[in-house]
Each structure stands twice: as C-alpha cells, then as structure tokens.
Amino acid sequence: MFWKRKSKKQDGQEATGSAAEGAVDTQEEVEEETGSEGTGAAADTTAEGDKGTKADKADDSGGAEESDKTEDAHASDDTAEDSEESGGTDADEESEDSDDAPAKAAASDDPFDDAGLAEPGVTGPDSSGITRVRSEGVFEFDGTKHEIVSNTWIVDTGDDGVIVIDPAHDADAILKAVGDREIYLVACTNGYSPHIESAIKVAEEGDADIALHPREMRIWRRFHGAEHRPEIEVEGEGSFEIGDVRVDVIALPGTSPGSVGYYISSLGVVFSGDTLRKGEPGKVGDSAIDYSKQLASIGEALLSLPGDTRVLPDQGPATTVAAENANFDSWV
C-alpha cells in the first residue's frame, strides 16, 4: 500500500499501484459482514524492506570500564583519574557511554515523557512539530466500563497540513489543537473506541480520509455503524507520503487482529497505539487479548527500530525503543 497525499490547495489526492497482498481475504470477510462494496479510495502498495525479525537488546554495560584507584592519594595521575571517574567532563568518555544513553537523554527532555500527569490537556508542539491532546472518556470492553485518559497525536506535515493519529474522545479539543491547518489524514492504530471515537467528526471537519486496517471493521461498526467506512485500508509494509512526511505502516497484531503502528523515520518516532506503552505491553481494558502475539509484535516490529526512536502510545507518557528493550525480557 502506497498512498501519496498532496494538499487540496494544490493538485488533490493521488493513488497509484495495486491493492496490498493479503487484502483479498480480509476484504471478503468485511464485505460478507457488511454487505457493501469496498471502500471509496483503495490504498496503493509498495513493498518495503523487512523491518527485522529480532529485537535488539539494550546495552546495559553502562559505559567505559573504570580503572582501579591506587592508594597513593597524593599522586597527580590518580587525582586526574578520580576526577574522570566521579562524572568528569571529558567529552571522549561521554561519547563512549552505552548505546541507549542518547535515548535516555532524549526521553528526559521529551515534553511527552511526563509520567503522573494524566489530566486532559494539550502538550506541544514539540521540536518535531508533534502535538498531543489528552482527553477523558469511557471505554467499555467485555461488559466492563473503564474511565481512561487517551492520547491523540497531531503531526505537522510541514506544509500547513497535519495527520491526526488515534482521534479519541474529544473531537472539539482535537480540532482546536489543529487550528487553521488542513487535515490530510485521520489514521487509526486499531478499531477500539479510544482510537476511533472522534474519527468521523474530525475527518468530516477536515474533509479528510480515514485509515484503518480492514480486520478492524467489525469493531468499527460496533461504534460507528456501517454507514461510514474508512476510505483507506492500511496493512503492514505500506506507506504514506503526506506533505513533507513519509509514514510507514507497521503490522502489530496482538491487542486486536488489525492493530498497526505508524513510523516516521525522519522524525525518529513511532506511534504504537495500545501495543506498547511506557514500561509495559498495553492492555485492552484490563485484558491481554493475545499476549504471545503482542510480544512478538513488540519484539520483532517495534524494538527492532533504532534505539533512540521515540515511542508515542495511546495512553500515558512517551518512552524510547532503547528503554523498552531493557524491559523486554521481564515481559517474556
């Protein structure tokens, strides 16, 4: 799937190529359930390289090995050595720290890495042009209602346009954060209500397409009915080009059959939905739907990304690939 979006102020939408491999079976399933024709704008296909099949493990070595101190407290060489060991300023020593040190530094400076601040509100835009809208809502799953605060992400595409990812509970707050910019795409990581609740209202306000995996249509219909189907079917290995931004779609089955992530390499960020949150695999309500498949998605698809990649989830604070690589073994 390859979809190139140009500003409506210019040439309009383009689509090239053929439907993604494997879409036939899932599309037939959707059509049997809904009794309707396929979506109005099919996604185009390009094969991307393998994202990797193994999770890289974070380097826990902690930096360069310290030399032993001598008992001679008056020796000048020992004094200089002790100064370096106690957190000195030698740039070469700092550059030899473990691979995940840059990721930790980035996380500490990340405006979205704000654990404990779970109130509704808007944060950003950050230096990458990303804004987070937190909104309160109720998610009902398996007969139980959960009061939650969800993240909606707004990505500036560099040409007065934005992508809205996982439009959650408060459409008005999302649209206010978008402002006068054009909404090019509403992209959902799966079909649960915290990821789609405001999708139709936001998309209609911006005259934008909605992107969702076809296997999420059953969940979508439970919330929105069959009248308004998402225009674009997304699957792993597909990509979008919107404004100045290329978005790669990553298949993340586990919390639901058609869960996906959206990876923007130029910004060093992946939107992980409910698959991976800071310090833990995400849950649906209080449940792990298919834990082994979810762990495989985390390890093979997300943790194979560069260690300094920022992970922006559907709930809670941001994290990094390196930080979660260090946690992965405890989840297995």
XYZ file of C-alpha atoms in Angstrom:
332
model
C 0.000 0.000 0.000
C 1.371 3.328 -1.062
C -0.652 6.490 -0.819
C 0.601 9.934 -1.718
C -1.334 12.870 -0.376
C -0.912 16.353 -1.775
C -2.508 19.471 -0.379
C -6.033 20.096 -1.573
C -4.882 23.616 -2.235
C -2.656 22.187 -4.975
C -3.300 19.064 -7.026
C -5.547 16.934 -4.827
C -5.167 13.283 -3.836
C -3.156 10.742 -5.798
C -3.147 6.984 -5.543
C -1.016 4.603 -7.563
C -0.285 0.881 -7.658
C -2.376 -2.168 -6.676
C -4.082 -3.409 -3.528
C -1.880 -4.865 -0.806
C -1.200 -8.586 -0.903
C -3.408 -10.411 1.548
C -6.127 -7.761 1.398
C -8.430 -10.010 -0.652
C -9.221 -12.404 2.200
C -9.790 -9.678 4.759
C -11.821 -7.565 2.328
C -14.077 -10.512 1.527
C -14.611 -11.016 5.240
C -15.555 -7.377 5.671
C -17.873 -7.369 2.648
C -19.656 -10.507 3.877
C -20.235 -8.850 7.244
C -21.433 -5.530 5.872
C -22.976 -6.475 2.501
C -21.461 -3.410 0.911
C -18.914 -2.572 -1.744
C -15.246 -1.884 -0.963
C -14.050 1.484 0.286
C -14.088 4.507 -1.998
C -10.349 5.091 -2.028
C -8.166 1.983 -2.025
C -4.687 2.163 -0.619
C -1.767 1.538 -3.021
C 1.012 -0.918 -2.481
C 4.775 -0.824 -2.327
C 6.927 -3.500 -0.747
C 9.130 -2.165 1.983
C 12.250 -3.904 3.310
C 11.962 -6.322 6.197
C 11.738 -4.355 9.419
C 13.741 -7.021 11.189
C 12.850 -10.261 12.951
C 14.617 -9.944 16.225
C 14.524 -7.340 18.949
C 17.815 -5.631 19.625
C 18.703 -5.802 23.257
C 19.639 -2.620 25.055
C 23.271 -2.310 26.040
C 23.381 -2.462 29.841
C 27.128 -2.250 30.122
C 26.892 1.301 31.467
C 29.829 2.812 29.619
C 33.597 2.506 29.647
C 35.315 0.407 32.307
C 36.737 2.474 35.139
C 40.373 1.995 36.047
C 41.288 0.993 39.601
C 42.357 3.653 42.038
C 45.745 3.467 43.716
C 46.266 4.024 47.424
C 48.559 6.982 46.826
C 46.212 9.938 47.396
C 48.950 12.439 46.593
C 49.789 11.181 43.102
C 48.670 13.658 40.437
C 47.800 10.948 37.928
C 45.444 9.313 40.419
C 43.807 12.661 41.169
C 43.024 13.235 37.497
C 41.767 9.680 37.118
C 39.465 10.005 40.146
C 38.038 13.218 38.711
C 37.079 11.475 35.482
C 35.515 8.518 37.354
C 33.330 10.783 39.502
C 31.402 12.113 36.489
C 34.026 14.342 34.906
C 33.722 16.437 31.774
C 35.851 14.548 29.276
C 33.795 14.526 26.027
C 35.536 11.366 24.814
C 34.464 9.464 27.945
C 30.874 10.614 27.489
C 30.836 9.561 23.830
C 31.792 6.011 24.833
C 28.693 5.564 27.025
C 26.253 2.752 26.233
C 24.161 2.882 23.071
C 20.977 3.717 24.950
C 22.419 6.809 26.663
C 21.256 9.131 23.845
C 17.780 7.629 24.072
C 17.666 8.192 27.830
C 18.766 11.766 27.380
C 16.156 12.321 24.688
C 13.443 10.815 26.882
C 14.321 13.077 29.794
C 13.964 16.098 27.508
C 10.794 14.807 25.841
C 7.782 17.009 26.709
C 5.573 13.925 26.367
C 7.586 11.899 28.909
C 5.572 13.280 31.812
C 4.589 10.343 33.981
C 1.932 11.156 36.542
C 0.311 13.969 34.560
C -2.751 12.135 33.291
C -5.157 15.062 33.166
C -6.799 16.204 29.927
C -4.966 18.934 28.084
C -2.716 19.828 25.174
C 1.076 19.484 25.086
C 3.246 20.811 22.285
C 4.003 21.206 19.551
C 7.455 19.843 20.309
C 10.576 20.428 18.229
C 9.368 17.835 15.694
C 6.008 19.552 15.189
C 4.042 16.931 17.141
C 1.192 17.903 19.459
C -0.529 15.662 21.996
C -4.183 16.088 23.000
C -5.216 14.208 26.126
C -8.949 13.643 26.562
C -11.128 11.781 29.074
C -13.585 9.112 28.084
C -15.210 5.808 28.980
C -14.090 2.632 27.223
C -16.461 -0.314 27.523
C -14.931 -3.727 26.933
C -16.204 -7.175 27.762
C -19.071 -5.736 29.781
C -16.861 -3.505 31.937
C -16.570 0.260 31.692
C -13.176 1.884 32.132
C -12.598 5.579 32.697
C -9.462 6.469 30.778
C -7.393 9.370 29.503
C -6.270 8.801 25.910
C -3.628 10.391 23.691
C -4.409 11.802 20.275
C -1.362 12.782 18.225
C -1.267 15.610 15.680
C 1.722 15.574 13.322
C 2.646 18.670 11.330
C 3.463 17.699 7.743
C 5.464 20.853 7.022
C 3.073 22.485 4.556
C 0.197 23.837 6.655
C -1.273 20.352 6.952
C -1.466 17.676 9.666
C -2.052 13.991 10.251
C -4.322 13.125 13.187
C -3.473 9.775 14.797
C -5.940 7.959 17.077
C -8.680 10.605 17.427
C -10.011 9.769 20.876
C -12.845 11.182 22.969
C -12.942 14.962 22.477
C -13.271 15.989 18.828
C -13.598 19.677 19.710
C -10.302 19.674 21.619
C -8.578 17.904 18.720
C -9.911 20.358 16.148
C -8.952 23.301 18.340
C -5.380 21.983 18.521
C -5.340 21.541 14.725
C -6.418 25.158 14.284
C -6.404 26.556 10.758
C -4.224 23.790 9.351
C -5.582 21.320 6.821
C -6.259 17.770 7.996
C -4.797 15.443 5.378
C -5.430 12.099 7.062
C -7.042 10.573 10.153
C -5.027 7.430 10.942
C -6.250 4.868 13.492
C -3.996 2.217 15.046
C -6.965 -0.116 15.659
C -10.756 -0.107 15.931
C -11.310 0.229 19.683
C -13.190 3.375 20.679
C -10.203 5.243 22.220
C -8.630 5.145 18.744
C -11.681 5.947 16.581
C -14.277 7.712 18.730
C -13.818 11.137 17.109
C -12.603 9.851 13.737
C -15.703 10.692 11.709
C -16.241 14.149 13.181
C -12.576 15.123 12.790
C -12.398 13.705 9.260
C -15.609 15.406 8.136
C -14.490 18.737 9.561
C -11.260 18.496 7.582
C -12.700 16.659 4.539
C -10.039 14.026 5.207
C -9.786 10.281 4.621
C -9.763 7.781 7.490
C -7.205 4.964 7.523
C -7.844 1.649 9.317
C -6.869 -1.982 8.886
C -9.714 -3.966 7.224
C -9.705 -6.524 10.029
C -10.824 -3.762 12.397
C -14.094 -3.156 10.555
C -16.100 -5.411 12.863
C -15.052 -3.346 15.883
C -15.529 -0.111 13.924
C -19.139 -0.996 13.069
C -19.994 -1.620 16.698
C -19.187 2.017 17.416
C -19.867 3.895 14.173
C -22.168 1.546 12.270
C -21.681 0.558 8.638
C -22.747 3.843 7.053
C -19.319 5.487 7.075
C -16.488 3.123 6.264
C -12.851 4.220 6.437
C -11.671 5.199 2.977
C -8.176 3.705 3.225
C -7.220 0.172 4.217
C -3.801 0.032 5.857
C -1.645 -3.034 6.296
C 1.946 -3.714 7.303
C 4.662 -2.810 4.791
C 2.558 0.011 3.353
C 3.456 3.684 3.427
C 2.082 7.185 3.007
C 3.686 10.319 1.691
C 1.855 13.327 3.054
C 3.339 16.788 2.627
C 6.995 16.503 3.655
C 6.424 13.367 5.751
C 6.700 9.688 4.882
C 4.754 7.360 7.187
C 5.465 3.620 7.224
C 2.740 1.266 8.431
C 3.887 -1.484 10.820
C 1.698 -4.538 11.460
C 1.247 -5.027 15.228
C -1.323 -7.814 15.749
C -1.986 -8.811 19.339
C -4.319 -6.419 21.096
C -6.545 -6.805 18.034
C -6.088 -8.612 14.707
C -5.521 -5.447 12.692
C -3.526 -3.279 15.084
C -0.859 -1.229 13.328
C 1.776 1.334 14.219
C 2.829 4.405 12.249
C 6.574 5.003 11.951
C 8.068 8.295 10.759
C 11.801 7.735 10.408
C 12.570 11.355 9.542
C 11.181 12.405 12.931
C 12.535 9.373 14.799
C 9.115 8.468 16.173
C 6.678 5.550 16.150
C 3.026 5.744 17.192
C 2.439 2.408 18.906
C -1.265 2.580 19.784
C -2.097 0.185 22.605
C 0.583 -2.352 21.634
C 3.410 -0.801 23.669
C 3.234 1.759 26.460
C 5.936 3.046 28.757
C 7.268 0.157 30.828
C 4.706 -2.428 29.731
C 2.789 -4.044 26.894
C -0.558 -2.294 26.536
C -3.818 -3.864 27.656
C -7.368 -3.602 26.354
C -9.297 -2.580 29.435
C -7.745 -4.943 31.968
C -7.127 -7.725 29.469
C -4.302 -9.073 27.361
C -6.030 -10.326 24.223
C -3.271 -12.385 22.588
C -0.212 -11.800 24.741
C 2.222 -14.019 22.837
C 1.339 -12.402 19.506
C 1.552 -8.954 21.090
C 5.034 -9.692 22.476
C 6.110 -10.894 19.030
C 4.874 -7.632 17.521
C 6.759 -5.628 20.143
C 9.988 -7.569 19.844
C 10.128 -8.039 16.092
C 8.499 -4.872 14.780
C 8.907 -2.112 17.374
C 12.091 -2.959 19.272
C 13.953 -3.590 16.011
C 13.734 0.149 15.281
C 16.708 2.393 16.173
C 17.189 2.667 19.922
C 16.627 6.419 20.070
C 13.226 6.140 18.356
C 10.556 7.801 20.482
C 7.527 5.610 21.224
C 4.293 7.625 21.477
C 1.458 5.386 22.748
C -2.316 5.707 23.028
C -2.133 6.243 26.795
C 0.461 7.509 29.232
C 3.855 9.115 28.669
C 6.330 8.696 25.847
C 9.237 6.295 26.023
C 12.013 5.076 23.704
C 12.865 1.837 21.935
C 16.090 1.527 23.961
C 14.283 1.941 27.269
C 11.716 -0.733 26.391
C 14.362 -3.084 25.009
C 15.817 -3.078 28.515
C 12.397 -4.148 29.876
C 11.548 -6.769 27.262
C 12.999 -9.856 28.987
C 10.873 -9.227 32.068
C 7.707 -9.481 29.956
C 8.505 -12.833 28.355
